PDB file of C-alpha atoms in Angstrom:
ATOM      1  CA  MET A   1       0.000   0.000   0.000  1.00 46.00           C
ATOM      2  CA  THR A   2       2.850   2.350   0.798  1.00 49.00           C
ATOM      3  CA  ALA A   3       4.338   1.922  -2.665  1.00 48.00           C
ATOM      4  CA  LEU A   4       0.908   2.415  -4.239  1.00 45.00           C
ATOM      5  CA  HIS A   5       0.337   5.594  -2.249  1.00 47.00           C
ATOM      6  CA  CYS A   6       3.741   6.937  -3.300  1.00 49.00           C
ATOM      7  CA  LEU A   7       2.963   6.181  -6.961  1.00 43.00           C
ATOM      8  CA  VAL A   8      -0.401   7.967  -6.759  1.00 44.00           C
ATOM      9  CA  ALA A   9       1.138  10.928  -4.969  1.00 43.00           C
ATOM     10  CA  THR A  10       3.854  11.181  -7.637  1.00 45.00           C
ATOM     11  CA  GLN A  11       1.362  11.099 -10.503  1.00 44.00           C
ATOM     12  CA  PHE A  12      -0.993  13.655  -8.997  1.00 40.00           C
ATOM     13  CA  GLN A  13       1.377  16.216  -7.508  1.00 43.00           C
ATOM     14  CA  LEU A  14      -0.153  19.670  -7.222  1.00 40.00           C
ATOM     15  CA  GLU A  15       1.372  22.311  -9.482  1.00 40.00           C
ATOM     16  CA  PRO A  16       2.976  25.354  -7.882  1.00 37.00           C
ATOM     17  CA  VAL A  17       0.441  28.034  -7.039  1.00 37.00           C
ATOM     18  CA  LEU A  18       2.067  30.699  -9.184  1.00 39.00           C
ATOM     19  CA  GLN A  19       3.173  29.669 -12.639  1.00 43.00           C
ATOM     20  CA  PRO A  20       4.105  32.395 -15.178  1.00 57.00           C
ATOM     21  CA  ASN A  21       0.520  32.387 -16.494  1.00 68.00           C
ATOM     22  CA  ASN A  22      -0.759  32.975 -12.978  1.00 81.00           C
ATOM     23  CA  TRP A  23       1.701  35.788 -12.407  1.00 87.00           C
ATOM     24  CA  ILE A  24       0.791  37.552 -15.613  1.00 90.00           C
ATOM     25  CA  THR A  25      -2.910  37.115 -14.887  1.00 91.00           C
ATOM     26  CA  LEU A  26      -2.379  38.785 -11.508  1.00 93.00           C
ATOM     27  CA  ILE A  27      -0.464  41.583 -13.221  1.00 95.00           C
ATOM     28  CA  PHE A  28      -3.242  42.059 -15.766  1.00 95.00           C
ATOM     29  CA  CYS A  29      -5.799  42.191 -12.937  1.00 95.00           C
ATOM     30  CA  LEU A  30      -3.739  44.883 -11.209  1.00 95.00           C
ATOM     31  CA  LEU A  31      -3.408  46.834 -14.451  1.00 96.00           C
ATOM     32  CA  LEU A  32      -7.134  46.547 -15.076  1.00 95.00           C
ATOM     33  CA  PHE A  33      -7.811  47.885 -11.586  1.00 95.00           C
ATOM     34  CA  LEU A  34      -5.426  50.809 -12.120  1.00 93.00           C
ATOM     35  CA  PHE A  35      -6.954  51.531 -15.518  1.00 92.00           C
ATOM     36  CA  THR A  36     -10.446  51.554 -13.999  1.00 92.00           C
ATOM     37  CA  VAL A  37      -9.310  54.036 -11.359  1.00 89.00           C
ATOM     38  CA  MET A  38      -7.773  56.169 -14.096  1.00 87.00           C
ATOM     39  CA  ILE A  39     -10.999  56.187 -16.111  1.00 87.00           C
ATOM     40  CA  ILE A  40     -13.105  57.071 -13.060  1.00 87.00           C
ATOM     41  CA  THR A  41     -10.897  59.792 -11.570  1.00 82.00           C
ATOM     42  CA  PHE A  42      -8.716  60.924 -14.484  1.00 77.00           C
ATOM     43  CA  ARG A  43     -11.065  60.587 -17.449  1.00 79.00           C
ATOM     44  CA  ARG A  44     -11.093  64.143 -18.768  1.00 77.00           C
ATOM     45  CA  LYS A  45      -7.316  64.583 -18.587  1.00 77.00           C
ATOM     46  CA  LEU A  46      -6.744  61.108 -19.993  1.00 79.00           C
ATOM     47  CA  PHE A  47      -8.836  61.841 -23.077  1.00 80.00           C
ATOM     48  CA  LEU A  48      -7.177  65.240 -23.404  1.00 78.00           C
ATOM     49  CA  MET A  49      -3.757  63.561 -23.338  1.00 78.00           C
ATOM     50  CA  PHE A  50      -4.750  61.337 -26.260  1.00 77.00           C
ATOM     51  CA  ARG A  51      -6.138  64.232 -28.292  1.00 78.00           C
ATOM     52  CA  ALA A  52      -3.013  66.247 -27.506  1.00 72.00           C
ATOM     53  CA  LEU A  53      -0.871  63.925 -29.613  1.00 70.00           C
ATOM     54  CA  PHE A  54      -2.834  64.537 -32.783  1.00 73.00           C
ATOM     55  CA  PHE A  55      -4.190  68.076 -32.382  1.00 73.00           C
ATOM     56  CA  GLN A  56      -1.882  71.019 -31.876  1.00 69.00           C
ATOM     57  CA  ARG A  57      -4.480  73.038 -29.986  1.00 74.00           C
ATOM     58  CA  HIS A  58      -5.017  70.327 -27.372  1.00 71.00           C
ATOM     59  CA  PHE A  59      -1.287  69.754 -27.029  1.00 69.00           C
ATOM     60  CA  SER A  60      -0.721  73.438 -26.329  1.00 70.00           C
ATOM     61  CA  LEU A  61      -3.687  73.477 -23.952  1.00 72.00           C
ATOM     62  CA  ILE A  62      -2.476  70.580 -21.850  1.00 69.00           C
ATOM     63  CA  GLN A  63       1.016  72.067 -21.705  1.00 67.00           C
ATOM     64  CA  ARG A  64      -0.303  75.403 -20.429  1.00 66.00           C
ATOM     65  CA  GLU A  65      -3.245  74.521 -18.222  1.00 59.00           C
ATOM     66  CA  SER A  66      -3.622  70.832 -17.358  1.00 55.00           C
ATOM     67  CA  LYS A  67      -0.940  70.045 -14.802  1.00 65.00           C
ATOM     68  CA  VAL A  68      -1.376  66.285 -14.934  1.00 66.00           C
ATOM     69  CA  LEU A  69       1.681  65.563 -12.788  1.00 67.00           C
ATOM     70  CA  GLU A  70       0.185  67.543  -9.899  1.00 67.00           C
ATOM     71  CA  ASP A  71      -2.928  65.385  -9.794  1.00 69.00           C
ATOM     72  CA  ARG A  72      -3.057  62.939  -6.877  1.00 72.00           C
ATOM     73  CA  VAL A  73      -3.852  60.018  -9.177  1.00 75.00           C
ATOM     74  CA  SER A  74      -0.751  60.676 -11.293  1.00 81.00           C
ATOM     75  CA  LEU A  75       1.286  58.214  -9.188  1.00 86.00           C
ATOM     76  CA  LEU A  76      -1.205  55.469 -10.007  1.00 89.00           C
ATOM     77  CA  VAL A  77      -1.022  56.454 -13.668  1.00 89.00           C
ATOM     78  CA  LEU A  78       2.773  56.287 -13.539  1.00 92.00           C
ATOM     79  CA  LEU A  79       2.576  52.836 -11.940  1.00 94.00           C
ATOM     80  CA  PHE A  80       0.211  51.733 -14.713  1.00 95.00           C
ATOM     81  CA  ASP A  81       2.560  53.124 -17.362  1.00 94.00           C
ATOM     82  CA  LEU A  82       5.709  51.493 -16.015  1.00 96.00           C
ATOM     83  CA  LEU A  83       4.085  48.144 -15.242  1.00 96.00           C
ATOM     84  CA  THR A  84       2.391  47.945 -18.650  1.00 97.00           C
ATOM     85  CA  ILE A  85       5.607  48.769 -20.501  1.00 96.00           C
ATOM     86  CA  THR A  86       7.511  46.297 -18.306  1.00 96.00           C
ATOM     87  CA  THR A  87       4.995  43.518 -18.992  1.00 95.00           C
ATOM     88  CA  GLY A  88       5.114  44.197 -22.712  1.00 95.00           C
ATOM     89  CA  LEU A  89       8.905  44.047 -22.810  1.00 95.00           C
ATOM     90  CA  VAL A  90       9.052  40.811 -20.806  1.00 94.00           C
ATOM     91  CA  MET A  91       6.342  39.196 -22.943  1.00 93.00           C
ATOM     92  CA  PHE A  92       8.101  40.235 -26.155  1.00 94.00           C
ATOM     93  CA  CYS A  93      11.486  38.939 -24.963  1.00 92.00           C
ATOM     94  CA  THR A  94       9.935  35.698 -23.705  1.00 90.00           C
ATOM     95  CA  THR A  95       8.359  35.144 -27.121  1.00 90.00           C
ATOM     96  CA  TYR A  96      11.389  35.867 -29.294  1.00 91.00           C
ATOM     97  CA  ILE A  97      14.367  34.996 -27.067  1.00 91.00           C
ATOM     98  CA  PRO A  98      12.953  32.239 -24.834  1.00 88.00           C
ATOM     99  CA  LYS A  99      16.322  30.681 -24.012  1.00 88.00           C
ATOM    100  CA  ALA A 100      17.673  33.904 -22.561  1.00 87.00           C
ATOM    101  CA  MET A 101      14.461  34.466 -20.607  1.00 88.00           C
ATOM    102  CA  SER A 102      14.385  30.963 -19.145  1.00 87.00           C
ATOM    103  CA  LYS A 103      17.258  31.556 -16.743  1.00 89.00           C
ATOM    104  CA  LEU A 104      15.135  33.338 -14.127  1.00 90.00           C
ATOM    105  CA  PRO A 105      11.486  33.083 -13.052  1.00 89.00           C
ATOM    106  CA  PHE A 106       9.012  35.208 -14.981  1.00 89.00           C
ATOM    107  CA  ILE A 107       8.252  37.433 -11.993  1.00 91.00           C
ATOM    108  CA  ALA A 108      11.980  38.083 -11.497  1.00 94.00           C
ATOM    109  CA  TYR A 109      12.226  39.571 -14.988  1.00 94.00           C
ATOM    110  CA  ILE A 110       9.168  41.713 -14.261  1.00 95.00           C
ATOM    111  CA  GLY A 111      10.917  43.071 -11.173  1.00 95.00           C
ATOM    112  CA  ILE A 112      14.223  43.662 -12.970  1.00 95.00           C
ATOM    113  CA  PHE A 113      12.678  45.393 -15.979  1.00 96.00           C
ATOM    114  CA  PHE A 114      10.397  47.486 -13.761  1.00 97.00           C
ATOM    115  CA  PHE A 115      13.338  48.617 -11.634  1.00 97.00           C
ATOM    116  CA  ILE A 116      15.373  49.571 -14.714  1.00 96.00           C
ATOM    117  CA  LEU A 117      12.508  51.570 -16.213  1.00 95.00           C
ATOM    118  CA  LEU A 118      11.835  53.303 -12.907  1.00 95.00           C
ATOM    119  CA  MET A 119      15.504  54.248 -12.568  1.00 95.00           C
ATOM    120  CA  LEU A 120      15.569  55.588 -16.129  1.00 92.00           C
ATOM    121  CA  TYR A 121      12.465  57.653 -15.423  1.00 91.00           C
ATOM    122  CA  LEU A 122      13.990  59.107 -12.241  1.00 91.00           C
ATOM    123  CA  ILE A 123      17.278  59.827 -14.044  1.00 90.00           C
ATOM    124  CA  LYS A 124      15.304  61.707 -16.693  1.00 85.00           C
ATOM    125  CA  LEU A 125      13.606  63.778 -13.997  1.00 82.00           C
ATOM    126  CA  LEU A 126      16.950  64.533 -12.385  1.00 85.00           C
ATOM    127  CA  SER A 127      18.600  65.487 -15.680  1.00 83.00           C
ATOM    128  CA  VAL A 128      15.766  67.878 -16.524  1.00 75.00           C
ATOM    129  CA  SER A 129      15.955  69.380 -13.036  1.00 76.00           C
ATOM    130  CA  LEU A 130      19.704  69.937 -13.348  1.00 82.00           C
ATOM    131  CA  TYR A 131      19.376  71.351 -16.864  1.00 72.00           C
ATOM    132  CA  SER A 132      16.648  73.816 -15.911  1.00 69.00           C
ATOM    133  CA  SER A 133      18.555  74.924 -12.794  1.00 71.00           C
ATOM    134  CA  LEU A 134      21.915  75.374 -14.516  1.00 72.00           C
ATOM    135  CA  TYR A 135      20.508  77.370 -17.431  1.00 66.00           C
ATOM    136  CA  GLY A 136      17.899  79.350 -15.523  1.00 64.00           C
ATOM    137  CA  ARG A 137      14.896  77.696 -17.196  1.00 63.00           C
ATOM    138  CA  GLU A 138      12.909  76.538 -14.172  1.00 61.00           C
ATOM    139  CA  LYS A 139       9.655  77.410 -15.925  1.00 64.00           C
ATOM    140  CA  GLU A 140      10.368  74.781 -18.567  1.00 64.00           C
ATOM    141  CA  ARG A 141      10.831  71.943 -16.071  1.00 66.00           C
ATOM    142  CA  ALA A 142       7.136  71.103 -15.678  1.00 68.00           C
ATOM    143  CA  PRO A 143       6.313  71.118 -19.440  1.00 68.00           C
ATOM    144  CA  ILE A 144       9.282  68.858 -20.192  1.00 72.00           C
ATOM    145  CA  ASN A 145       8.347  66.286 -17.549  1.00 76.00           C
ATOM    146  CA  GLN A 146       4.674  66.548 -18.422  1.00 78.00           C
ATOM    147  CA  SER A 147       5.277  65.883 -22.116  1.00 77.00           C
ATOM    148  CA  ARG A 148       7.203  62.713 -21.289  1.00 82.00           C
ATOM    149  CA  PHE A 149       4.453  61.600 -18.915  1.00 84.00           C
ATOM    150  CA  ILE A 150       1.841  62.120 -21.645  1.00 83.00           C
ATOM    151  CA  PHE A 151       3.756  59.956 -24.107  1.00 85.00           C
ATOM    152  CA  MET A 152       4.305  57.157 -21.571  1.00 89.00           C
ATOM    153  CA  THR A 153       0.621  57.102 -20.645  1.00 89.00           C
ATOM    154  CA  ASP A 154      -0.568  57.070 -24.251  1.00 89.00           C
ATOM    155  CA  MET A 155       1.888  54.291 -25.077  1.00 93.00           C
ATOM    156  CA  ALA A 156       0.804  52.201 -22.079  1.00 94.00           C
ATOM    157  CA  VAL A 157      -2.931  52.633 -22.713  1.00 92.00           C
ATOM    158  CA  LEU A 158      -2.486  51.712 -26.384  1.00 93.00           C
ATOM    159  CA  SER A 159      -0.384  48.633 -25.535  1.00 95.00           C
ATOM    160  CA  PHE A 160      -2.556  47.256 -22.727  1.00 95.00           C
ATOM    161  CA  PRO A 161      -5.352  45.643 -24.824  1.00 95.00           C
ATOM    162  CA  PHE A 162      -2.809  44.287 -27.319  1.00 96.00           C
ATOM    163  CA  LEU A 163      -0.881  42.551 -24.543  1.00 95.00           C
ATOM    164  CA  ILE A 164      -4.004  40.917 -23.137  1.00 95.00           C
ATOM    165  CA  VAL A 165      -5.068  39.586 -26.553  1.00 94.00           C
ATOM    166  CA  ILE A 166      -1.547  38.388 -27.396  1.00 93.00           C
ATOM    167  CA  HIS A 167      -1.163  36.521 -24.118  1.00 92.00           C
ATOM    168  CA  TYR A 168      -4.523  34.766 -24.045  1.00 91.00           C
ATOM    169  CA  THR A 169      -4.832  33.998 -27.760  1.00 91.00           C
ATOM    170  CA  GLY A 170      -1.203  33.447 -28.742  1.00 88.00           C
ATOM    171  CA  LEU A 171      -1.566  35.788 -31.732  1.00 91.00           C
ATOM    172  CA  THR A 172       2.020  37.024 -31.623  1.00 91.00           C
ATOM    173  CA  PHE A 173       1.722  38.598 -35.068  1.00 92.00           C
ATOM    174  CA  LEU A 174      -0.069  41.427 -33.261  1.00 93.00           C
ATOM    175  CA  TYR A 175       3.374  42.611 -32.149  1.00 94.00           C
ATOM    176  CA  TYR A 176       3.931  43.566 -35.786  1.00 94.00           C
ATOM    177  CA  ILE A 177       0.900  45.848 -35.541  1.00 95.00           C
ATOM    178  CA  LEU A 178       1.636  47.218 -32.084  1.00 95.00           C
ATOM    179  CA  ILE A 179       5.285  48.123 -32.688  1.00 94.00           C
ATOM    180  CA  PRO A 180       4.583  50.290 -35.783  1.00 95.00           C
ATOM    181  CA  LEU A 181       1.731  51.986 -33.906  1.00 93.00           C
ATOM    182  CA  LEU A 182       4.062  52.810 -31.030  1.00 93.00           C
ATOM    183  CA  THR A 183       6.655  54.080 -33.502  1.00 93.00           C
ATOM    184  CA  ILE A 184       4.058  56.374 -35.076  1.00 91.00           C
ATOM    185  CA  LEU A 185       3.053  57.511 -31.578  1.00 87.00           C
ATOM    186  CA  LEU A 186       6.675  58.347 -30.802  1.00 87.00           C
ATOM    187  CA  GLY A 187       7.066  60.255 -34.060  1.00 86.00           C
ATOM    188  CA  VAL A 188       3.901  62.292 -33.543  1.00 81.00           C
ATOM    189  CA  TRP A 189       4.859  63.051 -29.935  1.00 77.00           C
ATOM    190  CA  PHE A 190       8.339  64.192 -30.923  1.00 79.00           C
ATOM    191  CA  TYR A 191       6.940  66.330 -33.747  1.00 76.00           C
ATOM    192  CA  ARG A 192       4.499  68.070 -31.417  1.00 68.00           C
ATOM    193  CA  ILE A 193       7.216  68.839 -28.885  1.00 66.00           C
ATOM    194  CA  MET A 194       9.637  70.234 -31.434  1.00 73.00           C
ATOM    195  CA  LYS A 195       6.949  72.279 -33.150  1.00 63.00           C
ATOM    196  CA  ILE A 196       5.827  73.945 -29.925  1.00 53.00           C
ATOM    197  CA  ASN A 197       9.355  74.646 -28.715  1.00 58.00           C
ATOM    198  CA  SER A 198      10.957  75.664 -32.000  1.00 56.00           C
ATOM    199  CA  VAL A 199       9.361  79.088 -31.544  1.00 48.00           C
ATOM    200  CA  HIS A 200      11.403  79.556 -28.381  1.00 49.00           C
ATOM    201  CA  GLY A 201      14.531  77.932 -29.781  1.00 46.00           C
ATOM    202  CA  HIS A 202      15.084  75.520 -26.911  1.00 51.00           C
ATOM    203  CA  GLY A 203      13.977  72.137 -28.134  1.00 50.00           C
ATOM    204  CA  PHE A 204      17.253  70.492 -27.129  1.00 50.00           C
ATOM    205  CA  GLN A 205      16.133  69.809 -23.575  1.00 50.00           C
ATOM    206  CA  PHE A 206      13.534  67.339 -24.814  1.00 48.00           C
ATOM    207  CA  PHE A 207      16.353  64.968 -25.718  1.00 51.00           C
ATOM    208  CA  LEU A 208      17.119  64.668 -21.986  1.00 51.00           C
TER     209      LEU A 208
END
């Protein structure tokens, strides 16, 4: 009986509670919660941020009047942005370079990528702060940081539904639609920034 019990136990071992699919499902649930909060509390500014990319008037308006970074929910929006971008990068790397991504658990790569993106974001904030202080352009600090925040949010919101569909359907060809869309988004964002600031002749700081 002991041998039989051991055989049965071996054949019907319970799987670990958190497999990569479970982790990513938890992450998607968190992102969905954050997105819901954004829609409820940040709806007007969120829609304005999307229109700002494609309409010069709205872009100028949000730069002058809508101080999105001063809103209390902006930290949740930043968390949504960074976590969505992190998840997208990890999913993409897992799909196309699986051997390299098999060395650590899925959640470890999420943590590593998230930390790197957060550090890059903070370094950008610091570089803009130093630039504006050294050259006496403190008034430009908020518009610079705000423009970057707008692009990150638009990119994350656009990517979120693609990532869900790709993960649960396996339609990886959707990456070939998402990546060009994000490239167009980047081009439009950069064009808007340079067009607004070319009048003042100080577009260089947006490379920071």
